[in-house]
Amino acid sequence: MAGNNVCCRFGLLFSLFCFVRVSHAQPAVVAPIVVEEQLLWLAGTAGVRYYRIPLLSYTPHGSLVAVCEARKKGLADAGPKFLAIRRSEDKGASLPSVLY
């Protein structure tokens, strides 16, 4: 019985050691290759002072959809917020005007 208890404790300590070693490993570094850069939203235009939280997504049909939060007055959570959306049907080559 005592031998079983020692084995369980050793196994638990070994598992804990492995977890600590893995959790302190260096994180993977992501280095995207930027081929082209395009400004989608410019603060101060169309009565919008701040654009935040951008999102880009491709649809199954190849459209590129760009969405972000737009704030007219300030960054406070109490102020009015709405979504600014741009959609490209040519895989991002052209992005028509912003929809609100």
Coordinates of N, CA and C in Angstrom, one line a residue:
M1 N 0.8 -1.2 0.0 CA 0.0 0.0 0.0 C 0.9 1.3 0.0
A2 N 1.9 1.2 0.8 CA 2.8 2.4 0.9 C 3.5 2.7 -0.4
G3 N 3.9 1.6 -1.1 CA 4.6 1.7 -2.4 C 3.7 2.4 -3.4
N4 N 2.4 2.0 -3.4 CA 1.4 2.6 -4.3 C 1.3 4.1 -4.0
N5 N 1.3 4.5 -2.8 CA 1.1 5.9 -2.4 C 2.4 6.7 -2.9
V6 N 3.6 6.2 -2.7 CA 4.8 6.8 -3.2 C 4.7 7.0 -4.7
C7 N 4.3 6.0 -5.4 CA 4.2 6.1 -6.9 C 3.2 7.2 -7.3
C8 N 2.1 7.2 -6.6 CA 1.1 8.3 -6.9 C 1.6 9.7 -6.7
R9 N 2.3 9.8 -5.6 CA 2.9 11.1 -5.3 C 4.0 11.5 -6.3
F10 N 4.8 10.5 -6.6 CA 5.9 10.8 -7.6 C 5.2 11.2 -9.0
G11 N 4.2 10.4 -9.4 CA 3.5 10.7 -10.6 C 2.9 12.1 -10.6
L12 N 2.3 12.5 -9.5 CA 1.7 13.8 -9.4 C 2.8 14.9 -9.4
L13 N 3.9 14.7 -8.7 CA 5.0 15.7 -8.8 C 5.6 15.8 -10.2
F14 N 5.8 14.6 -10.8 CA 6.3 14.6 -12.2 C 5.4 15.4 -13.1
S15 N 4.1 15.1 -13.0 CA 3.1 15.8 -13.9 C 3.1 17.3 -13.6
L16 N 3.2 17.7 -12.4 CA 3.2 19.1 -12.0 C 4.5 19.8 -12.6
F17 N 5.7 19.1 -12.5 CA 6.9 19.6 -13.0 C 6.8 19.8 -14.6
C18 N 6.2 18.8 -15.2 CA 6.1 18.9 -16.7 C 5.2 20.0 -17.1
F19 N 4.1 20.2 -16.3 CA 3.2 21.3 -16.6 C 3.9 22.7 -16.4
V20 N 4.7 22.8 -15.3 CA 5.4 24.1 -15.1 C 6.4 24.3 -16.2
R21 N 7.1 23.3 -16.7 CA 8.1 23.4 -17.7 C 7.4 23.8 -19.0
V22 N 6.3 23.3 -19.3 CA 5.6 23.6 -20.6 C 5.0 25.0 -20.5
S23 N 4.4 25.4 -19.3 CA 3.8 26.7 -19.2 C 4.8 27.8 -19.3
H24 N 6.1 27.6 -19.0 CA 7.1 28.6 -19.0 C 7.9 28.6 -20.3
A25 N 7.5 27.8 -21.3 CA 8.1 27.7 -22.6 C 7.9 29.1 -23.3
Q26 N 8.8 29.4 -24.2 CA 8.7 30.6 -25.0 C 7.5 30.5 -25.9
P27 N 6.7 31.6 -26.0 CA 5.5 31.5 -26.9 C 6.0 31.6 -28.4
A28 N 5.2 31.1 -29.2 CA 5.5 31.1 -30.7 C 5.4 32.6 -31.2
V29 N 6.3 32.9 -32.1 CA 6.3 34.3 -32.6 C 5.6 34.3 -34.0
V30 N 4.7 35.1 -34.2 CA 4.0 35.2 -35.5 C 4.5 36.4 -36.2
A31 N 5.0 36.2 -37.4 CA 5.6 37.3 -38.2 C 4.9 37.3 -39.5
P32 N 3.7 38.0 -39.7 CA 3.0 38.1 -40.9 C 3.8 38.8 -42.0
I33 N 3.6 38.4 -43.2 CA 4.3 39.1 -44.3 C 3.2 40.1 -44.9
V34 N 3.6 41.4 -44.8 CA 2.7 42.4 -45.3 C 3.0 42.7 -46.8
V35 N 2.1 42.4 -47.7 CA 2.3 42.6 -49.1 C 1.8 44.0 -49.5
E36 N 0.7 44.4 -49.0 CA 0.1 45.7 -49.4 C -0.6 46.2 -48.1
E37 N -0.6 47.5 -48.0 CA -1.3 48.1 -46.8 C -2.2 49.2 -47.4
Q38 N -3.4 49.2 -46.8 CA -4.5 50.1 -47.2 C -5.2 50.7 -46.0
L39 N -5.3 52.0 -46.0 CA -6.0 52.7 -44.9 C -7.5 52.5 -45.1
L40 N -8.2 51.9 -44.1 CA -9.7 51.7 -44.3 C -10.5 52.8 -43.7
W41 N -10.1 53.3 -42.5 CA -10.8 54.3 -41.8 C -9.9 55.4 -41.3
L42 N -10.3 56.6 -41.4 CA -9.4 57.8 -40.9 C -10.2 58.5 -39.9
A43 N -9.7 58.6 -38.7 CA -10.4 59.4 -37.6 C -10.6 60.8 -38.0
G44 N -11.7 61.4 -37.7 CA -12.1 62.8 -38.0 C -12.8 62.9 -39.3
T45 N -13.0 61.8 -40.1 CA -13.8 61.9 -41.3 C -15.2 61.4 -41.1
A46 N -16.2 61.9 -41.8 CA -17.6 61.5 -41.7 C -18.2 61.7 -40.3
G47 N -17.6 62.7 -39.6 CA -18.1 62.9 -38.2 C -17.8 61.9 -37.2
V48 N -16.8 61.0 -37.5 CA -16.4 60.0 -36.5 C -15.0 60.3 -36.0
R49 N -14.9 60.4 -34.7 CA -13.6 60.8 -34.1 C -12.8 59.6 -33.8
Y50 N -13.4 58.4 -33.5 CA -12.6 57.3 -33.2 C -13.1 56.0 -33.9
Y51 N -12.2 55.2 -34.4 CA -12.5 53.9 -34.9 C -11.7 52.9 -34.0
R52 N -12.4 51.8 -33.6 CA -11.7 50.8 -32.7 C -12.2 49.4 -33.1
I53 N -11.4 48.5 -32.6 CA -11.7 47.0 -32.7 C -12.0 46.6 -34.2
P54 N -11.0 46.7 -35.0 CA -11.2 46.2 -36.4 C -11.3 44.7 -36.6
L55 N -12.0 44.3 -37.6 CA -12.1 42.9 -37.9 C -12.1 42.7 -39.4
L56 N -11.4 41.8 -39.9 CA -11.4 41.5 -41.4 C -11.8 40.0 -41.5
S57 N -12.6 39.7 -42.5 CA -13.0 38.4 -42.7 C -13.4 38.1 -44.2
Y58 N -13.0 36.9 -44.7 CA -13.4 36.6 -46.0 C -14.7 35.7 -46.0
T59 N -15.6 36.0 -46.9 CA -16.8 35.1 -47.0 C -16.5 33.9 -47.9
P60 N -17.3 32.9 -47.9 CA -17.1 31.7 -48.7 C -17.0 32.1 -50.2
H61 N -17.7 33.2 -50.6 CA -17.7 33.6 -52.0 C -16.6 34.5 -52.4
G62 N -15.6 34.8 -51.5 CA -14.4 35.6 -51.9 C -14.6 37.0 -51.5
S63 N -15.6 37.5 -50.9 CA -15.7 38.9 -50.5 C -14.9 39.1 -49.3
L64 N -14.3 40.3 -49.2 CA -13.6 40.7 -48.0 C -14.5 41.7 -47.2
V65 N -14.8 41.4 -46.0 CA -15.6 42.3 -45.2 C -14.8 42.9 -44.1
A66 N -14.8 44.2 -44.0 CA -14.0 44.9 -42.9 C -15.0 45.6 -42.0
V67 N -15.0 45.4 -40.7 CA -15.9 45.9 -39.7 C -15.1 46.5 -38.6
C68 N -15.6 47.7 -38.1 CA -15.0 48.2 -36.8 C -16.0 49.0 -36.1
E69 N -15.7 49.3 -34.8 CA -16.6 50.1 -34.0 C -16.3 51.6 -34.3
A70 N -17.3 52.4 -34.5 CA -17.1 53.8 -34.7 C -17.7 54.6 -33.6
R71 N -17.0 55.6 -33.1 CA -17.5 56.5 -32.0 C -17.4 57.9 -32.5
K72 N -18.6 58.6 -32.4 CA -18.6 60.0 -32.9 C -18.0 61.0 -31.9
K73 N -18.3 60.8 -30.6 CA -17.9 61.9 -29.6 C -16.7 61.5 -28.8
G74 N -16.5 60.4 -28.3 CA -15.4 60.0 -27.5 C -15.3 58.5 -27.2
L75 N -14.2 58.2 -26.4 CA -14.0 56.8 -26.2 C -14.7 56.2 -25.0
A76 N -15.5 57.0 -24.2 CA -16.2 56.6 -23.1 C -17.3 55.6 -23.5
D77 N -17.5 54.6 -22.6 CA -18.4 53.5 -22.9 C -19.9 54.1 -23.0
A78 N -20.1 55.2 -22.3 CA -21.5 55.7 -22.3 C -21.9 56.4 -23.6
G79 N -20.9 56.8 -24.4 CA -21.2 57.5 -25.7 C -21.8 56.6 -26.8
P80 N -22.4 57.3 -27.8 CA -23.0 56.5 -28.9 C -21.9 55.7 -29.7
K81 N -22.3 54.5 -30.1 CA -21.4 53.6 -30.8 C -22.2 53.0 -32.0
F82 N -21.5 52.8 -33.1 CA -22.1 52.1 -34.2 C -21.0 51.4 -35.0
L83 N -21.4 50.5 -35.9 CA -20.4 49.8 -36.7 C -20.2 50.5 -38.1
A84 N -18.9 50.5 -38.5 CA -18.5 51.0 -39.8 C -18.1 49.7 -40.6
I85 N -18.7 49.6 -41.8 CA -18.5 48.4 -42.5 C -18.1 48.7 -44.0
R86 N -17.1 48.0 -44.4 CA -16.7 48.1 -45.8 C -16.7 46.6 -46.4
R87 N -17.1 46.5 -47.7 CA -17.2 45.2 -48.3 C -16.6 45.3 -49.7
S88 N -15.6 44.4 -50.0 CA -15.0 44.3 -51.3 C -15.4 43.0 -51.9
E89 N -15.8 43.0 -53.2 CA -16.2 41.8 -53.9 C -15.0 41.3 -54.8
D90 N -13.9 42.1 -54.8 CA -12.8 41.7 -55.6 C -11.5 41.3 -54.8
K91 N -11.8 40.6 -53.6 CA -10.7 40.2 -52.7 C -9.9 41.3 -52.1
G92 N -10.5 42.5 -52.0 CA -9.8 43.6 -51.3 C -9.1 44.5 -52.3
A93 N -9.1 44.3 -53.6 CA -8.5 45.2 -54.5 C -9.1 46.6 -54.4
S94 N -10.4 46.7 -54.2 CA -11.1 48.0 -54.0 C -12.1 47.8 -52.9
L95 N -12.2 48.9 -52.1 CA -13.2 48.8 -51.0 C -14.1 50.0 -51.1
P96 N -15.3 49.8 -51.5 CA -16.3 51.0 -51.6 C -16.4 51.8 -50.4
S97 N -17.2 52.8 -50.4 CA -17.3 53.7 -49.3 C -17.9 53.0 -48.0
V98 N -17.7 53.7 -46.9 CA -18.1 53.1 -45.6 C -19.6 53.1 -45.5
L99 N -20.2 52.0 -44.9 CA -21.6 51.9 -44.6 C -21.6 52.0 -43.0
Y100 N -22.6 52.7 -42.5 CA -22.8 52.8 -41.1 C -24.1 52.2 -40.7

